mmCIF file of C-alpha atoms in Angstrom:
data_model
loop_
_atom_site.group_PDB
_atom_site.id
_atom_site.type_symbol
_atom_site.label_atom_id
_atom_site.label_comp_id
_atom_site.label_asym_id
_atom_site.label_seq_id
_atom_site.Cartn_x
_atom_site.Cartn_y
_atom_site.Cartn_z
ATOM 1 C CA UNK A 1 -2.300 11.950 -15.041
ATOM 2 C CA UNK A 2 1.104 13.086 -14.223
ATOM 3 C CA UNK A 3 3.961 10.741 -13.259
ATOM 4 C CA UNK A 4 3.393 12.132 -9.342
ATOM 5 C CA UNK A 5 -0.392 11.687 -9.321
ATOM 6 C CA UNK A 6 -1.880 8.810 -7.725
ATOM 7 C CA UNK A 7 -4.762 7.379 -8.085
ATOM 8 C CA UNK A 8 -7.353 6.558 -5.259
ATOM 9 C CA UNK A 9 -7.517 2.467 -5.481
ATOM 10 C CA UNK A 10 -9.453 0.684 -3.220
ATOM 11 C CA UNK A 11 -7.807 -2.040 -0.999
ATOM 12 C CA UNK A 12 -9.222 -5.195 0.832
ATOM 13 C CA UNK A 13 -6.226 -7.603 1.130
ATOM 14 C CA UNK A 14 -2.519 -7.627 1.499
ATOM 15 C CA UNK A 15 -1.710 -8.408 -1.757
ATOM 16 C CA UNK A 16 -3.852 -5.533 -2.800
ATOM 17 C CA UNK A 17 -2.337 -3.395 -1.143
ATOM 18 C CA UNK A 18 1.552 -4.769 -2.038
ATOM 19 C CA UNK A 19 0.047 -3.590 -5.161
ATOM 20 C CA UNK A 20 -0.902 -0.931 -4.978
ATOM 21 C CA UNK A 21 2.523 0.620 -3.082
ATOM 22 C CA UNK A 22 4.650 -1.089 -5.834
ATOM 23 C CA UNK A 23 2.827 1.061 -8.481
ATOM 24 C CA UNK A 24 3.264 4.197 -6.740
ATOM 25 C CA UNK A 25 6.869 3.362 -6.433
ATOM 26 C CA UNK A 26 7.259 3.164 -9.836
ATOM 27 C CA UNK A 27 4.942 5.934 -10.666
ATOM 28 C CA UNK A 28 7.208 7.931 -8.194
ATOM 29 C CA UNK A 29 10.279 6.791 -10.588
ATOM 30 C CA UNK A 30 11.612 4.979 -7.203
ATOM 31 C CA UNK A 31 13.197 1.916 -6.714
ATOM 32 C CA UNK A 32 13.080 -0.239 -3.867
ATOM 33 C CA UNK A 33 16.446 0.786 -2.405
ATOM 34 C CA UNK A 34 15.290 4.290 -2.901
ATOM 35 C CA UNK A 35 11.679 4.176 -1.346
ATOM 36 C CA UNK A 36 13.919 1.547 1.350
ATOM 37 C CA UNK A 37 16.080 4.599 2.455
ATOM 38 C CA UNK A 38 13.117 7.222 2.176
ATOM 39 C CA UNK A 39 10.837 4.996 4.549
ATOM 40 C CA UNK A 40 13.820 3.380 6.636
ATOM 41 C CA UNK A 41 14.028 -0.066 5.793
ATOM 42 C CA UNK A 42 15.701 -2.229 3.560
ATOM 43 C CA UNK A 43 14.934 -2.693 0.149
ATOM 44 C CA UNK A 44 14.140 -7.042 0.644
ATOM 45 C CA UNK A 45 11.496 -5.870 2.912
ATOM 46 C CA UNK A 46 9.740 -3.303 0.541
ATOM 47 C CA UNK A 47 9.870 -6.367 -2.227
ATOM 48 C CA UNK A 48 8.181 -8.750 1.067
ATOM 49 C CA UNK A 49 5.576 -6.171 1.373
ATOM 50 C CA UNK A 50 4.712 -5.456 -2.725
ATOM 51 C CA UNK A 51 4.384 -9.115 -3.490
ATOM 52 C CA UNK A 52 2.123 -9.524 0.426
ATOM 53 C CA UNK A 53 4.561 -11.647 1.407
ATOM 54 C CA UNK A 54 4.813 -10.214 4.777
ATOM 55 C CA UNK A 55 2.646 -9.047 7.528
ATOM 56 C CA UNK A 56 3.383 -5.086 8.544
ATOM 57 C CA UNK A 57 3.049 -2.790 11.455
ATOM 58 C CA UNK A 58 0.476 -0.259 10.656
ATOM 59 C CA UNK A 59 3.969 2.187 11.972
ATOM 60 C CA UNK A 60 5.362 0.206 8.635
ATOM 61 C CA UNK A 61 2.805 1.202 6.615
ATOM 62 C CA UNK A 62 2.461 4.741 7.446
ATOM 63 C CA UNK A 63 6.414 5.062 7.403
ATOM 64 C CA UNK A 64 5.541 3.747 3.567
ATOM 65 C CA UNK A 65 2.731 6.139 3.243
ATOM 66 C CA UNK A 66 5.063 8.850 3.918
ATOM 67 C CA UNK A 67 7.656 7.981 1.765
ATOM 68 C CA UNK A 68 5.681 7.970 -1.263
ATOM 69 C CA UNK A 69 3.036 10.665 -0.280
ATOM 70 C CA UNK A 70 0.094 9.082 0.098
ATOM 71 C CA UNK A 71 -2.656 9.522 2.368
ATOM 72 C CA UNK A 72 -5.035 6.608 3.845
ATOM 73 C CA UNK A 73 -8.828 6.849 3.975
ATOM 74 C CA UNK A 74 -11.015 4.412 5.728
ATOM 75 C CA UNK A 75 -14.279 3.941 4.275
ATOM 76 C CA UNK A 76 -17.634 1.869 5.120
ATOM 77 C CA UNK A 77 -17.599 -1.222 2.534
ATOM 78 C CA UNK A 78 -21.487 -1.940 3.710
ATOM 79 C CA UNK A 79 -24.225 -0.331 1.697
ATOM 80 C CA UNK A 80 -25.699 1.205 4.468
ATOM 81 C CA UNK A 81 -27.720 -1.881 5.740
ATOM 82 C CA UNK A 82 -25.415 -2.575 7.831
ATOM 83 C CA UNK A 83 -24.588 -5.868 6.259
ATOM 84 C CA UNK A 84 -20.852 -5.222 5.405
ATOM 85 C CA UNK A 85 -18.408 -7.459 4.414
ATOM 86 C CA UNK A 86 -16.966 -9.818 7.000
ATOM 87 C CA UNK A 87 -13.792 -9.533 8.065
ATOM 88 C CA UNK A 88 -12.794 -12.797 6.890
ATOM 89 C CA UNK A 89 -13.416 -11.295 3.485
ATOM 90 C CA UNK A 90 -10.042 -9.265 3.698
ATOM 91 C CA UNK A 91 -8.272 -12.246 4.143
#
């Protein structure tokens, strides 16, 4: 895998998703003042968001997104019974 190439991960929680933006940072070679500037905002509330300390606008995340070149997919967690997960499972 090169140091660009990300890998699909699958996320169900905040902190899963602080995560997984930290290690595309880093596999990006970015700090957080860096992906900060790229994404316009400051570098304590990229650290906030990659330890899911803080809630974010879905305009924050896709700013984010952006940044680091990523897309976001939205798939069906049920297995077709239509007995998904609750939502109070993301929580």
């Amino acid at each position: 895998m090169s140091k660009n190439e990300f890998r699909p991960e699958r996320v169900r929680a905040r902190s899963e998703l602080g995560v997984v933006l930290r290690r595309a940072r880093k596999d990006r070679g970015l700090t957080q003042s860096q992906l900060g500037r790229l994404a316009g905002m400051k570098p304590h509330r990229i650290s906030m968001i990659e330890t899911g300390n803080s809630d974010m606008k879905i305009s924050t995340l896709f700013s984010l997104l952006s940044a680091l070149d990523l897309d976001v997919q939205v798939l069906s967690r049920g297995d077709g019974s239509g007995k998904g997960s609750k939502i109070a499972d993301i929580f």
